[in-house]
PDB file of C-alpha atoms in Angstrom:
ATOM      1  CA  UNK A   1      20.217  11.138   4.157  1.00 31.00           C
ATOM      2  CA  UNK A   2      19.213   7.456   3.768  1.00 37.00           C
ATOM      3  CA  UNK A   3      17.304   5.924   6.678  1.00 37.00           C
ATOM      4  CA  UNK A   4      19.530   3.952   9.011  1.00 38.00           C
ATOM      5  CA  UNK A   5      22.653   6.014   8.316  1.00 40.00           C
ATOM      6  CA  UNK A   6      24.575   7.466  11.261  1.00 38.00           C
ATOM      7  CA  UNK A   7      23.059  10.766  12.312  1.00 37.00           C
ATOM      8  CA  UNK A   8      19.462  10.151  11.271  1.00 44.00           C
ATOM      9  CA  UNK A   9      16.650   9.741  13.793  1.00 47.00           C
ATOM     10  CA  UNK A  10      16.181   6.025  13.091  1.00 55.00           C
ATOM     11  CA  UNK A  11      19.786   5.226  13.984  1.00 70.00           C
ATOM     12  CA  UNK A  12      19.168   7.452  17.007  1.00 86.00           C
ATOM     13  CA  UNK A  13      16.405   5.025  17.967  1.00 88.00           C
ATOM     14  CA  UNK A  14      18.767   2.050  17.695  1.00 86.00           C
ATOM     15  CA  UNK A  15      21.303   3.880  19.862  1.00 89.00           C
ATOM     16  CA  UNK A  16      18.610   4.882  22.386  1.00 89.00           C
ATOM     17  CA  UNK A  17      17.452   1.237  22.509  1.00 88.00           C
ATOM     18  CA  UNK A  18      21.007   0.021  23.201  1.00 87.00           C
ATOM     19  CA  UNK A  19      21.431   2.674  25.910  1.00 90.00           C
ATOM     20  CA  UNK A  20      18.038   1.786  27.426  1.00 89.00           C
ATOM     21  CA  UNK A  21      18.925  -1.926  27.544  1.00 87.00           C
ATOM     22  CA  UNK A  22      22.184  -1.118  29.335  1.00 90.00           C
ATOM     23  CA  UNK A  23      20.443   1.203  31.825  1.00 92.00           C
ATOM     24  CA  UNK A  24      21.976   4.396  30.393  1.00 94.00           C
ATOM     25  CA  UNK A  25      18.758   5.859  28.928  1.00 90.00           C
ATOM     26  CA  UNK A  26      15.392   6.517  30.543  1.00 88.00           C
ATOM     27  CA  UNK A  27      12.059   5.239  29.217  1.00 86.00           C
ATOM     28  CA  UNK A  28      11.266   8.842  28.263  1.00 85.00           C
ATOM     29  CA  UNK A  29      14.423   9.101  26.128  1.00 88.00           C
ATOM     30  CA  UNK A  30      13.549   5.842  24.368  1.00 87.00           C
ATOM     31  CA  UNK A  31       9.970   7.006  23.828  1.00 86.00           C
ATOM     32  CA  UNK A  32      11.089  10.314  22.294  1.00 87.00           C
ATOM     33  CA  UNK A  33      13.530   8.515  19.993  1.00 90.00           C
ATOM     34  CA  UNK A  34      10.709   6.163  18.878  1.00 89.00           C
ATOM     35  CA  UNK A  35       8.142   8.850  18.050  1.00 86.00           C
ATOM     36  CA  UNK A  36      10.694  10.866  16.048  1.00 88.00           C
ATOM     37  CA  UNK A  37      12.091   7.931  14.052  1.00 92.00           C
ATOM     38  CA  UNK A  38      11.031   6.698  10.625  1.00 94.00           C
ATOM     39  CA  UNK A  39      10.158   3.023  11.037  1.00 95.00           C
ATOM     40  CA  UNK A  40       9.409   0.170   8.641  1.00 96.00           C
ATOM     41  CA  UNK A  41       6.616  -2.276   9.407  1.00 96.00           C
ATOM     42  CA  UNK A  42       5.859  -5.577   7.610  1.00 97.00           C
ATOM     43  CA  UNK A  43       2.278  -5.971   6.389  1.00 96.00           C
ATOM     44  CA  UNK A  44       0.188  -8.836   7.750  1.00 92.00           C
ATOM     45  CA  UNK A  45      -3.145 -10.186   6.553  1.00 89.00           C
ATOM     46  CA  UNK A  46      -5.174  -7.322   8.023  1.00 87.00           C
ATOM     47  CA  UNK A  47      -2.759  -4.474   8.724  1.00 90.00           C
ATOM     48  CA  UNK A  48       0.600  -4.633  10.442  1.00 95.00           C
ATOM     49  CA  UNK A  49       2.110  -8.101  10.960  1.00 96.00           C
ATOM     50  CA  UNK A  50       1.514  -9.437  14.477  1.00 95.00           C
ATOM     51  CA  UNK A  51       3.761 -12.121  15.959  1.00 95.00           C
ATOM     52  CA  UNK A  52       3.514 -14.179  19.132  1.00 94.00           C
ATOM     53  CA  UNK A  53       6.618 -14.099  21.338  1.00 87.00           C
ATOM     54  CA  UNK A  54       6.953 -15.179  24.976  1.00 80.00           C
ATOM     55  CA  UNK A  55       3.189 -15.041  25.460  1.00 88.00           C
ATOM     56  CA  UNK A  56       2.852 -11.525  24.025  1.00 90.00           C
ATOM     57  CA  UNK A  57       1.395 -10.234  20.786  1.00 94.00           C
ATOM     58  CA  UNK A  58       3.909  -7.893  19.140  1.00 95.00           C
ATOM     59  CA  UNK A  59       4.087  -5.810  15.970  1.00 96.00           C
ATOM     60  CA  UNK A  60       7.620  -5.899  14.544  1.00 96.00           C
ATOM     61  CA  UNK A  61       9.020  -2.525  13.443  1.00 95.00           C
ATOM     62  CA  UNK A  62      12.468  -1.791  12.066  1.00 95.00           C
ATOM     63  CA  UNK A  63      14.711   1.268  12.005  1.00 91.00           C
ATOM     64  CA  UNK A  64      15.767   0.666   8.380  1.00 90.00           C
ATOM     65  CA  UNK A  65      14.805  -1.336   5.302  1.00 91.00           C
ATOM     66  CA  UNK A  66      17.992  -3.351   5.691  1.00 91.00           C
ATOM     67  CA  UNK A  67      17.192  -4.230   9.318  1.00 91.00           C
ATOM     68  CA  UNK A  68      13.696  -5.292   8.200  1.00 93.00           C
ATOM     69  CA  UNK A  69      15.079  -7.441   5.389  1.00 93.00           C
ATOM     70  CA  UNK A  70      17.438  -9.131   7.852  1.00 92.00           C
ATOM     71  CA  UNK A  71      14.670  -9.715  10.390  1.00 92.00           C
ATOM     72  CA  UNK A  72      11.809 -10.636   8.060  1.00 93.00           C
ATOM     73  CA  UNK A  73      13.200 -11.588   4.677  1.00 92.00           C
ATOM     74  CA  UNK A  74      11.340 -10.368   1.577  1.00 94.00           C
ATOM     75  CA  UNK A  75       8.010  -8.837   2.577  1.00 94.00           C
ATOM     76  CA  UNK A  76       5.534  -6.115   1.790  1.00 96.00           C
ATOM     77  CA  UNK A  77       5.823  -3.192   4.160  1.00 96.00           C
ATOM     78  CA  UNK A  78       4.804   0.334   4.997  1.00 95.00           C
ATOM     79  CA  UNK A  79       6.726   3.077   6.764  1.00 95.00           C
ATOM     80  CA  UNK A  80       6.122   6.239   8.698  1.00 95.00           C
ATOM     81  CA  UNK A  81       7.028   8.220  11.761  1.00 93.00           C
ATOM     82  CA  UNK A  82       6.864   6.286  15.002  1.00 90.00           C
ATOM     83  CA  UNK A  83       4.303   8.810  16.230  1.00 86.00           C
ATOM     84  CA  UNK A  84       2.007   7.769  13.356  1.00 89.00           C
ATOM     85  CA  UNK A  85       2.740   4.025  13.308  1.00 90.00           C
ATOM     86  CA  UNK A  86       1.951   3.554  16.994  1.00 87.00           C
ATOM     87  CA  UNK A  87      -1.655   4.425  16.091  1.00 87.00           C
ATOM     88  CA  UNK A  88      -1.989   1.374  13.803  1.00 89.00           C
ATOM     89  CA  UNK A  89      -0.850  -1.142  16.436  1.00 91.00           C
ATOM     90  CA  UNK A  90      -3.867  -3.326  17.310  1.00 91.00           C
ATOM     91  CA  UNK A  91      -5.268  -3.128  20.840  1.00 87.00           C
ATOM     92  CA  UNK A  92      -3.517  -5.489  23.224  1.00 89.00           C
ATOM     93  CA  UNK A  93      -0.304  -5.589  21.181  1.00 91.00           C
ATOM     94  CA  UNK A  94       3.122  -4.230  21.983  1.00 91.00           C
ATOM     95  CA  UNK A  95       5.912  -3.507  19.537  1.00 91.00           C
ATOM     96  CA  UNK A  96       9.310  -5.071  19.008  1.00 93.00           C
ATOM     97  CA  UNK A  97      11.829  -2.780  17.333  1.00 92.00           C
ATOM     98  CA  UNK A  98      14.724  -4.238  15.325  1.00 92.00           C
ATOM     99  CA  UNK A  99      13.892  -7.824  16.264  1.00 91.00           C
ATOM    100  CA  UNK A 100      16.919 -10.089  16.272  1.00 89.00           C
ATOM    101  CA  UNK A 101      19.496  -7.277  16.442  1.00 88.00           C
ATOM    102  CA  UNK A 102      21.690  -5.954  19.238  1.00 85.00           C
ATOM    103  CA  UNK A 103      19.280  -3.004  19.582  1.00 84.00           C
ATOM    104  CA  UNK A 104      16.099  -5.117  19.873  1.00 90.00           C
ATOM    105  CA  UNK A 105      13.678  -3.622  22.359  1.00 88.00           C
ATOM    106  CA  UNK A 106      10.054  -4.402  23.240  1.00 89.00           C
ATOM    107  CA  UNK A 107       7.789  -1.411  23.821  1.00 87.00           C
ATOM    108  CA  UNK A 108       4.288  -1.119  25.211  1.00 81.00           C
ATOM    109  CA  UNK A 109       2.113   0.697  22.675  1.00 72.00           C
ATOM    110  CA  UNK A 110       0.054   2.432  25.403  1.00 65.00           C
ATOM    111  CA  UNK A 111       3.213   4.038  26.833  1.00 62.00           C
ATOM    112  CA  UNK A 112       4.293   5.354  23.439  1.00 66.00           C
ATOM    113  CA  UNK A 113       0.758   6.594  22.671  1.00 62.00           C
ATOM    114  CA  UNK A 114       0.844   8.533  25.942  1.00 62.00           C
ATOM    115  CA  UNK A 115       4.122  10.199  25.002  1.00 55.00           C
ATOM    116  CA  UNK A 116       2.712  11.098  21.557  1.00 52.00           C
ATOM    117  CA  UNK A 117      -0.241  12.809  23.230  1.00 52.00           C
ATOM    118  CA  UNK A 118       2.087  14.726  25.555  1.00 44.00           C
ATOM    119  CA  UNK A 119       4.471  15.825  22.812  1.00 49.00           C
ATOM    120  CA  UNK A 120       2.298  17.895  20.469  1.00 42.00           C
ATOM    121  CA  UNK A 121       5.374  19.015  18.501  1.00 43.00           C
ATOM    122  CA  UNK A 122       5.714  15.571  16.898  1.00 42.00           C
ATOM    123  CA  UNK A 123       3.065  14.569  14.378  1.00 45.00           C
ATOM    124  CA  UNK A 124       1.997  14.376  10.776  1.00 43.00           C
ATOM    125  CA  UNK A 125       0.773  11.731   8.439  1.00 42.00           C
ATOM    126  CA  UNK A 126       4.002  10.354   7.025  1.00 42.00           C
ATOM    127  CA  UNK A 127       2.974   6.745   6.322  1.00 45.00           C
ATOM    128  CA  UNK A 128       4.238   5.268   3.052  1.00 45.00           C
ATOM    129  CA  UNK A 129       3.568   1.874   1.504  1.00 49.00           C
ATOM    130  CA  UNK A 130       6.623   0.036   0.190  1.00 53.00           C
ATOM    131  CA  UNK A 131       7.547  -2.861  -2.002  1.00 49.00           C
ATOM    132  CA  UNK A 132       9.338  -6.016  -1.014  1.00 52.00           C
ATOM    133  CA  UNK A 133      12.454  -5.467   1.052  1.00 51.00           C
ATOM    134  CA  UNK A 134      15.484  -7.538   0.318  1.00 49.00           C
ATOM    135  CA  UNK A 135      18.716  -8.066   2.223  1.00 48.00           C
ATOM    136  CA  UNK A 136      21.972  -6.856   0.896  1.00 45.00           C
TER     137      UNK A 136
END
C-alpha cells in the first residue's frame, strides 16, 4: 500500500495529530502513531534539515512524499520509521510533522525517544535515502 493512503500507519499519524490538536487523543497515542509511521525527512547540509520557527529549532518530517513536496518543494530526502528517525534529530531540536497542513504538529524529540525506549516492540533500521520529491 503506498505511503499516505488511507489505512497505512503514516495516515494514522496524520489522523492522530488532528485528534491530538482537537484534544481527542493523548500524547501517548500521538507518540505511538509517530514511532510506527514511515516518515520522510528533507536533507540539510549536515543531516536532516533544521528550520527555525517561533524561537525553536525543528526538523521537518512528513507523513508522505506528497506532503513533503507540498511543504518543501523539490528536495533530497531520506525516509524511515519514526522510531529510527527520532534518533537522527540533533540535540536541542524538536520535530514538526506535516508542516503547513491541517495535521501539523510539533513534537519534542526527547518525549518520542522516551516512548521508543519503553516500546521495545517497535524498532529496526528502516532508513532509506530518496531522490527529489515533486508535487503532483
